[in-house]
Short mmCIF file of C-alpha atoms in Angstrom, two decimals:
data_model
loop_
_atom_site.label_atom_id
_atom_site.label_comp_id
_atom_site.label_asym_id
_atom_site.label_seq_id
_atom_site.Cartn_x
_atom_site.Cartn_y
_atom_site.Cartn_z
CA MET A 139 -26.37 -0.46 -2.38
CA LYS A 140 -26.30 0.75 0.81
CA ARG A 141 -22.73 1.26 2.14
CA THR A 142 -22.58 -1.16 4.77
CA GLU A 143 -23.01 -3.77 1.46
CA ILE A 144 -19.99 -2.06 -0.29
CA ILE A 145 -18.82 -2.00 2.64
CA GLN A 146 -19.14 -5.67 3.59
CA GLU A 147 -18.02 -7.54 0.10
CA MET A 148 -15.28 -5.51 0.06
CA GLN A 149 -14.31 -7.24 3.45
CA TYR A 150 -15.82 -10.61 2.02
CA ALA A 151 -12.84 -10.22 -0.61
CA LEU A 152 -9.90 -9.43 1.57
CA ALA A 153 -10.94 -13.02 4.16
CA HIS A 154 -11.62 -15.00 0.44
CA ILE A 155 -8.27 -14.03 -1.42
CA ARG A 156 -7.65 -17.90 -1.55
CA GLU A 157 -11.00 -18.62 -2.87
CA THR A 158 -10.92 -15.62 -5.02
CA VAL A 159 -7.69 -16.97 -7.33
CA ARG A 160 -8.99 -20.19 -7.79
CA ALA A 161 -12.06 -19.00 -8.37
CA LYS A 162 -9.73 -17.26 -11.26
CA LYS A 163 -7.70 -20.76 -12.13
CA ALA A 164 -10.31 -22.13 -12.66
CA ALA A 165 -11.86 -19.36 -15.28
CA GLY A 166 -8.52 -20.10 -17.24
CA VAL A 167 -7.78 -16.14 -16.25
CA LYS A 168 -3.91 -16.66 -15.24
CA VAL A 169 -2.65 -15.08 -11.79
CA ILE A 170 -0.04 -12.41 -11.40
CA GLY A 171 1.57 -11.53 -7.53
CA CYS A 172 2.23 -8.12 -7.03
CA GLY A 173 4.27 -7.64 -3.92
CA PRO A 174 5.22 -4.52 -2.16
CA VAL A 175 5.76 -1.52 -3.76
CA PHE A 176 4.75 0.79 -6.76
CA VAL A 177 5.32 -2.73 -8.88
CA PRO A 178 2.55 -2.07 -12.06
CA ASP A 179 0.05 -3.80 -12.16
CA GLU A 180 -1.36 -2.24 -15.17
CA LEU A 181 0.28 -4.10 -17.07
CA VAL A 182 -1.05 -7.76 -15.59
CA ILE A 183 -4.24 -6.30 -16.29
CA ALA A 184 -3.86 -5.06 -20.28
CA ALA A 185 -2.93 -9.23 -20.05
CA GLY A 186 -5.67 -10.05 -19.47
CA ALA A 187 -4.40 -11.71 -15.89
CA PHE A 188 -5.57 -11.10 -12.45
CA PRO A 189 -3.56 -9.01 -10.46
CA VAL A 190 -3.68 -9.77 -6.22
CA GLY A 191 -1.34 -7.94 -3.34
CA VAL A 192 1.78 -9.87 -1.96
CA TRP A 193 1.74 -7.45 1.49
CA GLY A 194 2.52 -10.60 3.82
CA ALA A 195 -0.36 -11.77 6.92
CA GLU A 196 -1.52 -10.34 9.92
CA LYS A 197 0.08 -12.32 13.39
CA LEU A 198 1.52 -15.01 11.09
CA GLU A 199 3.64 -17.36 13.71
CA LEU A 200 6.89 -17.04 11.64
CA TYR A 201 9.39 -21.12 10.96
CA GLU A 202 9.85 -21.46 7.79
CA ALA A 203 11.10 -18.08 7.33
CA ALA A 204 14.33 -18.20 10.09
CA GLU A 205 16.10 -20.44 6.80
CA TYR A 206 16.24 -16.53 4.96
CA TYR A 207 16.38 -14.61 7.04
CA PRO A 208 17.67 -13.41 11.07
CA PRO A 209 15.68 -12.07 12.79
CA PHE A 210 16.20 -8.48 12.75
CA ALA A 211 14.60 -8.34 8.59
CA CYS A 212 11.60 -6.73 8.12
CA SER A 213 8.18 -9.26 9.41
CA VAL A 214 6.52 -7.70 6.16
CA VAL A 215 8.86 -9.71 3.49
CA GLN A 216 9.89 -12.11 6.52
CA SER A 217 5.92 -12.86 7.03
CA ILE A 218 5.93 -13.19 2.46
CA THR A 219 8.77 -15.83 2.61
CA GLU A 220 7.20 -17.15 5.51
CA LEU A 221 3.64 -18.22 3.22
CA SER A 222 6.08 -18.53 0.32
CA ALA A 223 7.75 -21.71 1.84
CA ARG A 224 4.36 -23.28 3.10
CA GLY A 225 3.35 -23.41 -0.80
CA MET A 226 0.66 -20.79 -0.25
CA TYR A 227 1.08 -18.92 -3.74
CA ARG A 228 1.72 -21.92 -4.99
CA GLU A 229 -1.83 -20.93 -7.34
CA LEU A 230 0.31 -17.83 -8.31
CA ASP A 231 1.70 -18.02 -12.17
CA GLY A 232 4.42 -15.71 -11.29
CA ILE A 233 5.32 -13.08 -9.01
CA MET A 234 6.09 -9.37 -9.90
CA LEU A 235 8.02 -7.91 -7.22
CA THR A 236 9.85 -4.57 -6.13
CA SER A 237 14.23 -4.07 -4.95
CA LEU A 238 13.76 -0.63 -3.15
CA CYS A 239 14.96 -1.69 0.51
CA ASP A 240 17.67 -3.64 1.38
CA THR A 241 14.83 -5.84 3.10
CA LEU A 242 12.99 -6.08 -0.58
CA LYS A 243 15.94 -7.02 -2.59
CA CYS A 244 16.37 -9.84 -0.29
CA LEU A 245 13.16 -11.27 -0.80
CA THR A 246 13.89 -10.97 -4.80
CA GLN A 247 16.41 -14.12 -3.93
CA THR A 248 15.04 -16.27 -1.25
CA VAL A 249 12.05 -16.10 -3.19
CA GLN A 250 13.43 -18.79 -5.85
CA LEU A 251 14.42 -20.78 -3.15
CA SER A 252 11.23 -20.53 -1.30
CA ALA A 253 8.65 -21.23 -4.46
CA PRO A 254 11.39 -22.63 -7.00
CA GLU A 255 7.76 -22.76 -8.89
CA LEU A 256 6.92 -18.88 -9.65
CA LYS A 257 8.29 -17.05 -12.00
CA PRO A 258 9.43 -14.60 -11.13
CA ILE A 259 9.41 -11.05 -13.05
CA PHE A 260 11.78 -8.35 -11.10
CA ILE A 261 11.52 -4.29 -10.82
CA LYS A 262 14.60 -2.11 -10.60
CA HIS A 263 13.97 1.37 -9.04
CA PRO A 264 15.76 3.20 -10.24
CA GLN A 265 17.68 6.57 -7.17
CA ASN A 266 18.02 9.42 -9.15
CA TYR A 267 14.15 9.05 -10.40
CA ARG A 268 13.54 12.91 -11.28
CA LEU A 269 16.29 12.83 -14.47
CA GLU A 270 15.35 12.41 -18.15
CA CYS A 271 17.77 9.13 -18.37
CA ALA A 272 15.85 7.10 -15.53
CA VAL A 273 12.48 7.25 -18.15
CA GLU A 274 14.92 5.80 -20.27
CA TYR A 275 15.70 2.88 -17.92
CA MET A 276 12.39 2.12 -16.24
CA VAL A 277 10.94 1.99 -19.95
CA ARG A 278 13.40 -0.96 -20.62
CA GLU A 279 12.47 -2.83 -17.44
CA PHE A 280 9.19 -2.29 -17.85
CA THR A 281 8.98 -3.75 -21.67
CA ARG A 282 10.84 -6.50 -20.10
CA ALA A 283 8.04 -6.98 -17.76
CA LYS A 284 5.18 -6.61 -20.56
CA GLU A 285 7.60 -9.47 -22.64
CA GLN A 286 7.70 -11.64 -19.22
CA ILE A 287 4.56 -10.94 -19.07
CA GLU A 288 2.97 -11.60 -22.16
CA GLU A 289 5.17 -14.75 -22.79
CA LEU A 290 3.57 -15.96 -18.85
CA THR A 291 0.25 -15.47 -19.46
CA GLY A 292 0.73 -16.27 -24.08
CA MET A 293 -1.02 -12.98 -24.91
CA VAL A 294 -0.10 -10.03 -26.31
CA ILE A 295 -0.41 -6.37 -24.05
CA THR A 296 -1.23 -4.73 -26.80
CA GLU A 297 -1.10 -0.13 -26.83
CA LYS A 298 -4.74 -0.40 -26.63
CA ALA A 299 -5.42 -2.40 -23.87
CA LEU A 300 -2.70 -1.58 -21.74
CA GLU A 301 -4.57 2.71 -22.23
CA GLN A 302 -7.40 1.14 -21.72
CA ALA A 303 -5.82 -0.71 -17.94
CA ILE A 304 -4.07 2.35 -17.48
CA ALA A 305 -7.28 4.91 -17.14
CA LEU A 306 -9.01 1.84 -15.20
CA CYS A 307 -6.13 1.91 -12.55
CA GLU A 308 -6.17 6.26 -12.75
CA ARG A 309 -9.97 5.67 -12.51
CA ASP A 310 -10.09 4.06 -9.73
CA ARG A 311 -7.35 5.94 -7.50
CA GLU A 312 -8.79 8.67 -8.20
CA ALA A 313 -11.83 7.62 -6.34
CA THR A 314 -10.65 6.00 -3.48
CA ALA A 315 -8.52 8.99 -3.38
CA ARG A 316 -11.62 10.50 -3.77
CA PHE A 317 -13.21 8.16 -0.59
CA THR A 318 -9.39 9.18 1.83
CA GLU A 319 -10.99 12.94 1.32
CA LEU A 320 -14.02 12.21 2.33
CA LEU A 321 -13.58 10.66 5.36
CA ALA A 322 -10.97 14.08 6.18
CA GLU A 323 -13.82 16.11 6.13
CA LYS A 324 -16.00 13.88 7.63
CA PRO A 325 -14.14 11.20 10.74
CA GLY A 326 -16.15 9.18 12.24
CA ILE A 327 -18.79 8.27 9.33
CA LEU A 328 -15.78 4.92 8.39
CA THR A 329 -14.01 3.28 11.57
CA ASN A 330 -10.22 3.06 10.96
CA ARG A 331 -10.96 -0.51 9.77
CA GLN A 332 -13.29 -0.12 7.50
CA ARG A 333 -11.31 3.39 5.85
CA HIS A 334 -8.11 0.90 5.68
CA ASP A 335 -10.38 -2.06 3.99
CA VAL A 336 -11.47 0.20 1.09
CA ILE A 337 -8.33 1.13 0.08
CA LYS A 338 -6.80 -2.27 1.48
CA SER A 339 -9.75 -4.25 -0.67
CA ARG A 340 -7.97 -2.57 -5.13
CA LEU A 341 -4.63 -5.08 -4.35
CA TYR A 342 -7.92 -8.37 -3.63
CA MET A 343 -10.50 -7.46 -5.82
CA ASP A 344 -11.52 -6.75 -9.44
CA ARG A 345 -10.33 -3.65 -10.20
CA GLN A 346 -13.20 -2.86 -12.83
CA ARG A 347 -15.30 -3.99 -9.69
CA HIS A 348 -13.35 -2.15 -6.76
CA LEU A 349 -14.32 0.74 -9.25
CA GLU A 350 -17.78 0.25 -9.19
CA LEU A 351 -18.47 0.33 -5.41
CA VAL A 352 -15.47 3.37 -4.21
CA GLU A 353 -17.37 5.37 -7.16
CA ALA A 354 -20.84 3.54 -5.16
CA LEU A 355 -19.78 4.29 -1.83
CA ASN A 356 -18.81 8.18 -2.72
CA ARG A 357 -22.25 9.31 -3.56
CA GLU A 358 -23.24 7.40 -0.51
CA LEU A 359 -20.74 9.67 1.45
CA GLU A 360 -21.50 12.60 0.25
CA ALA A 361 -25.03 12.64 0.45
CA ALA A 362 -24.26 11.55 4.36
CA PRO A 363 -24.78 14.25 6.33
CA ALA A 364 -21.42 14.36 8.68
CA PRO A 365 -21.63 13.41 12.58
CA GLU A 366 -20.53 14.69 15.35
CA PHE A 367 -17.02 14.17 16.05
CA ARG A 368 -15.44 14.84 19.29
CA GLY A 369 -11.54 12.74 18.83
CA VAL A 370 -7.99 13.17 17.26
CA ARG A 371 -7.62 13.98 13.67
CA LEU A 372 -4.83 11.96 12.56
CA TYR A 373 -2.48 11.75 9.89
CA ALA A 374 0.12 8.63 9.74
CA CYS A 375 2.98 7.64 8.42
CA GLY A 376 4.77 4.80 7.73
CA VAL A 377 4.35 1.15 5.80
CA MET A 378 1.50 -0.26 7.03
CA LEU A 379 -0.67 0.39 10.24
CA GLU A 380 -1.20 -4.02 10.45
CA PRO A 381 -2.33 -6.27 12.01
CA ALA A 382 -5.64 -4.74 12.07
CA GLU A 383 -6.18 -5.00 15.98
CA ILE A 384 -3.73 -1.59 15.67
CA LEU A 385 -7.14 0.56 13.73
CA ASP A 386 -9.75 -1.28 16.26
CA ILE A 387 -7.06 0.60 19.30
CA LEU A 388 -7.64 3.76 17.72
CA ASP A 389 -11.48 4.11 17.47
CA GLU A 390 -11.30 2.72 21.33
CA GLN A 391 -9.15 5.75 21.94
CA GLY A 392 -11.13 8.26 19.46
CA PHE A 393 -8.96 8.12 17.56
CA ALA A 394 -10.18 9.37 13.29
CA LEU A 395 -7.45 8.47 10.15
CA VAL A 396 -8.09 11.96 8.58
CA GLY A 397 -5.16 11.40 6.05
CA ASP A 398 -1.82 8.82 6.26
CA GLU A 399 0.97 7.96 3.66
CA LEU A 400 1.33 4.77 3.96
CA ALA A 401 3.20 2.40 1.47
CA GLN A 402 0.17 0.20 1.67
CA GLU A 403 -2.65 2.75 1.12
CA THR A 404 -2.91 6.41 0.24
CA ARG A 405 1.00 6.00 -1.57
CA GLN A 406 -0.35 3.78 -3.88
CA LEU A 407 -3.47 6.36 -5.22
CA ARG A 408 -0.91 10.04 -5.01
CA TYR A 409 0.80 9.10 -7.82
CA ARG A 410 -1.27 9.89 -11.11
CA ILE A 411 -0.12 8.51 -14.68
CA PRO A 412 1.43 11.90 -17.03
CA GLU A 413 0.69 11.32 -21.03
CA GLY A 414 3.50 10.27 -22.75
CA THR A 415 4.61 9.13 -26.67
CA SER A 416 3.00 5.57 -26.38
CA GLN A 417 1.53 3.99 -23.35
CA ILE A 418 4.74 1.83 -21.71
CA GLU A 419 6.63 5.56 -20.97
CA ARG A 420 3.28 6.66 -19.72
CA LEU A 421 3.73 4.11 -17.01
CA ALA A 422 8.03 5.38 -16.77
CA ARG A 423 7.32 8.49 -16.15
CA GLN A 424 4.98 8.51 -14.10
CA ILE A 425 8.66 7.45 -11.04
CA GLN A 426 9.12 11.34 -11.71
CA GLN A 427 5.60 12.86 -10.25
CA ILE A 428 7.09 10.94 -6.56
CA ARG A 429 8.18 13.07 -4.46
CA GLY A 430 9.25 12.38 -0.44
CA GLU A 431 9.15 8.76 -1.33
CA ALA A 432 10.91 7.25 1.78
CA PHE A 433 11.79 4.37 -0.09
CA LEU A 434 13.81 6.92 -2.56
CA TYR A 435 16.50 9.93 -3.04
CA ASP A 436 15.19 11.71 -1.43
CA PRO A 437 18.72 14.55 -0.37
CA LYS A 438 16.28 17.95 0.87
CA LYS A 439 13.72 15.71 2.62
CA GLU A 440 10.69 16.51 1.17
CA ARG A 441 8.36 14.50 2.56
CA CYS A 442 9.12 16.02 5.91
CA ASP A 443 7.10 18.95 4.02
CA VAL A 444 4.55 16.44 2.62
CA VAL A 445 3.36 15.07 5.90
CA VAL A 446 3.66 18.50 6.64
CA GLU A 447 1.29 19.40 3.83
CA ALA A 448 -1.13 16.71 3.77
CA CYS A 449 -1.66 17.91 7.37
CA ARG A 450 -2.15 20.55 7.23
CA ALA A 451 -4.88 19.85 4.26
CA ALA A 452 -6.39 17.08 6.32
CA GLY A 453 -7.00 18.84 8.91
CA ALA A 454 -5.56 17.10 11.01
CA GLU A 455 -4.23 17.88 14.77
CA ALA A 456 -1.78 15.37 15.17
CA VAL A 457 0.70 12.26 13.67
CA LEU A 458 1.74 9.07 14.61
CA PHE A 459 4.73 7.49 12.73
CA SER A 460 4.20 3.42 12.52
CA THR A 461 7.74 2.36 12.19
CA MET A 462 7.68 -1.11 11.12
CA LYS A 463 10.19 -2.87 13.24
CA PHE A 464 13.79 -2.78 11.68
CA CYS A 465 12.12 -0.70 8.11
CA ASP A 466 15.57 1.88 8.04
CA THR A 467 14.13 3.44 5.14
CA ASP A 468 11.24 4.98 7.83
CA GLU A 469 13.82 4.08 10.93
CA TYR A 470 16.01 7.22 8.66
CA ASP A 471 12.75 8.91 7.83
CA TYR A 472 11.34 9.43 11.61
CA PRO A 473 13.45 12.14 12.89
CA TRP A 474 13.44 14.59 10.17
CA VAL A 475 9.42 14.24 9.96
CA LYS A 476 9.29 13.92 14.21
CA ALA A 477 11.10 17.98 13.77
CA ALA A 478 9.04 19.39 10.69
CA ALA A 479 5.82 17.72 11.97
CA GLU A 480 6.79 19.53 15.46
CA ALA A 481 7.31 22.60 14.21
CA ALA A 482 4.45 23.42 13.15
CA GLY A 483 2.85 22.50 15.75
CA LEU A 484 1.84 18.90 14.83
CA PRO A 485 2.37 16.37 18.14
CA VAL A 486 4.58 12.77 17.29
CA LEU A 487 3.93 8.90 17.94
CA ASN A 488 6.41 7.35 16.77
CA LEU A 489 4.59 3.49 16.24
CA GLU A 490 7.17 0.42 16.74
CA ILE A 491 4.83 -2.53 15.25
CA GLU A 492 5.27 -5.46 13.14
CA GLN A 493 2.70 -6.98 11.18
CA VAL A 494 3.04 -10.30 12.60
CA MET A 495 2.56 -8.73 16.90
CA GLN A 496 0.31 -10.66 19.10
CA SER A 497 0.01 -8.48 21.66
CA PHE A 498 -0.96 -5.34 21.52
CA GLY A 499 -1.25 -3.85 25.38
CA GLY A 500 1.74 -1.88 25.29
CA ILE A 501 0.20 -0.29 22.03
CA HIS A 502 -3.19 0.64 23.74
CA THR A 503 -1.13 2.36 26.20
CA ARG A 504 0.56 4.16 24.25
CA LEU A 505 -2.18 5.72 22.69
CA GLN A 506 -4.45 5.53 25.03
CA ALA A 507 -1.92 8.54 26.96
CA PHE A 508 -1.22 10.14 23.58
CA GLY A 509 -4.39 11.13 23.31
CA GLU A 510 -4.93 12.28 26.51
CA LYS A 511 -2.20 14.04 25.85
CA ILE A 512 -3.00 15.89 22.88
CA ARG A 513 -6.84 16.04 24.22
CA GLY A 514 -4.93 17.96 27.67
CA ARG A 515 -3.79 20.77 25.17
CA ARG A 516 -7.31 21.33 23.93
#
């Protein structure tokens, strides 16, 4: 397949999520929604079910969500609730959610009110996640989730099935991580929107198919010559860079994303699953691989080191801190990340966004000025 055909298939998956869900249901496959962040979709795949991302919707008008949240709640959670209240998740058999921030904790409750027909599966992560007792706790959490998924699907999740699901997801993470490295090596070879679509589509299509497409795309990119790029090599922090119009503005202003730690994107790829005495323990031990995570206890603010190290590895010239409006976790970390990045000689732009925002004039102006500032330093 050619590069354009590969990306078009991924974009089609993103544009036809409901059609994919209906096709799965028609084929007798159970569909389980997987919300933000660090949801063990390996358990869903091991049960023969289809995991589909539940990350809200861009530029969505919020009406029903006002019954459940004050206006100063995160727009991602509000848009998930809005879709839930409108019945958009009725075709799901269940939904798996975490409670890694205060607003996500609310979502675990509001989803039961806005969509009472949905079977909820909740995962609670420990904050002191590097302790051995945290692994023991996560084994119990994942075992409970496994039993709930088995009850929902009518399938027994065997050790072999879970081992195969983990291997598949690990290969997909590795291939997608390699994809991001190739874009850092050859900035400008794809647009920022295309980069986003390739990474995000893994949440909305069969994982095996996504792996095949990414591996084929990587072969294409490895063989292609690097374009001449005179723009700004940018590293992004935050929850997400949506609506996608923001990515189009980045392209227009000559920015190329060479790396990110976005919760919706590369943060899903960074942490490998280690060995363990059982497959459930392997999933549980993944949490000990985490470093500098905004949604978990980070008393030493290692996120600063993670960002600076990643910028150096990718050759980034600047940092875009994409703050989701009313996101306390990122708002707390921003001053620390800004200070560390600037100490490393990296200019930082804090761009406050909302997933449901409709107007982009201010975003355009700020990114244009940021680009001019960086080019003026050369």
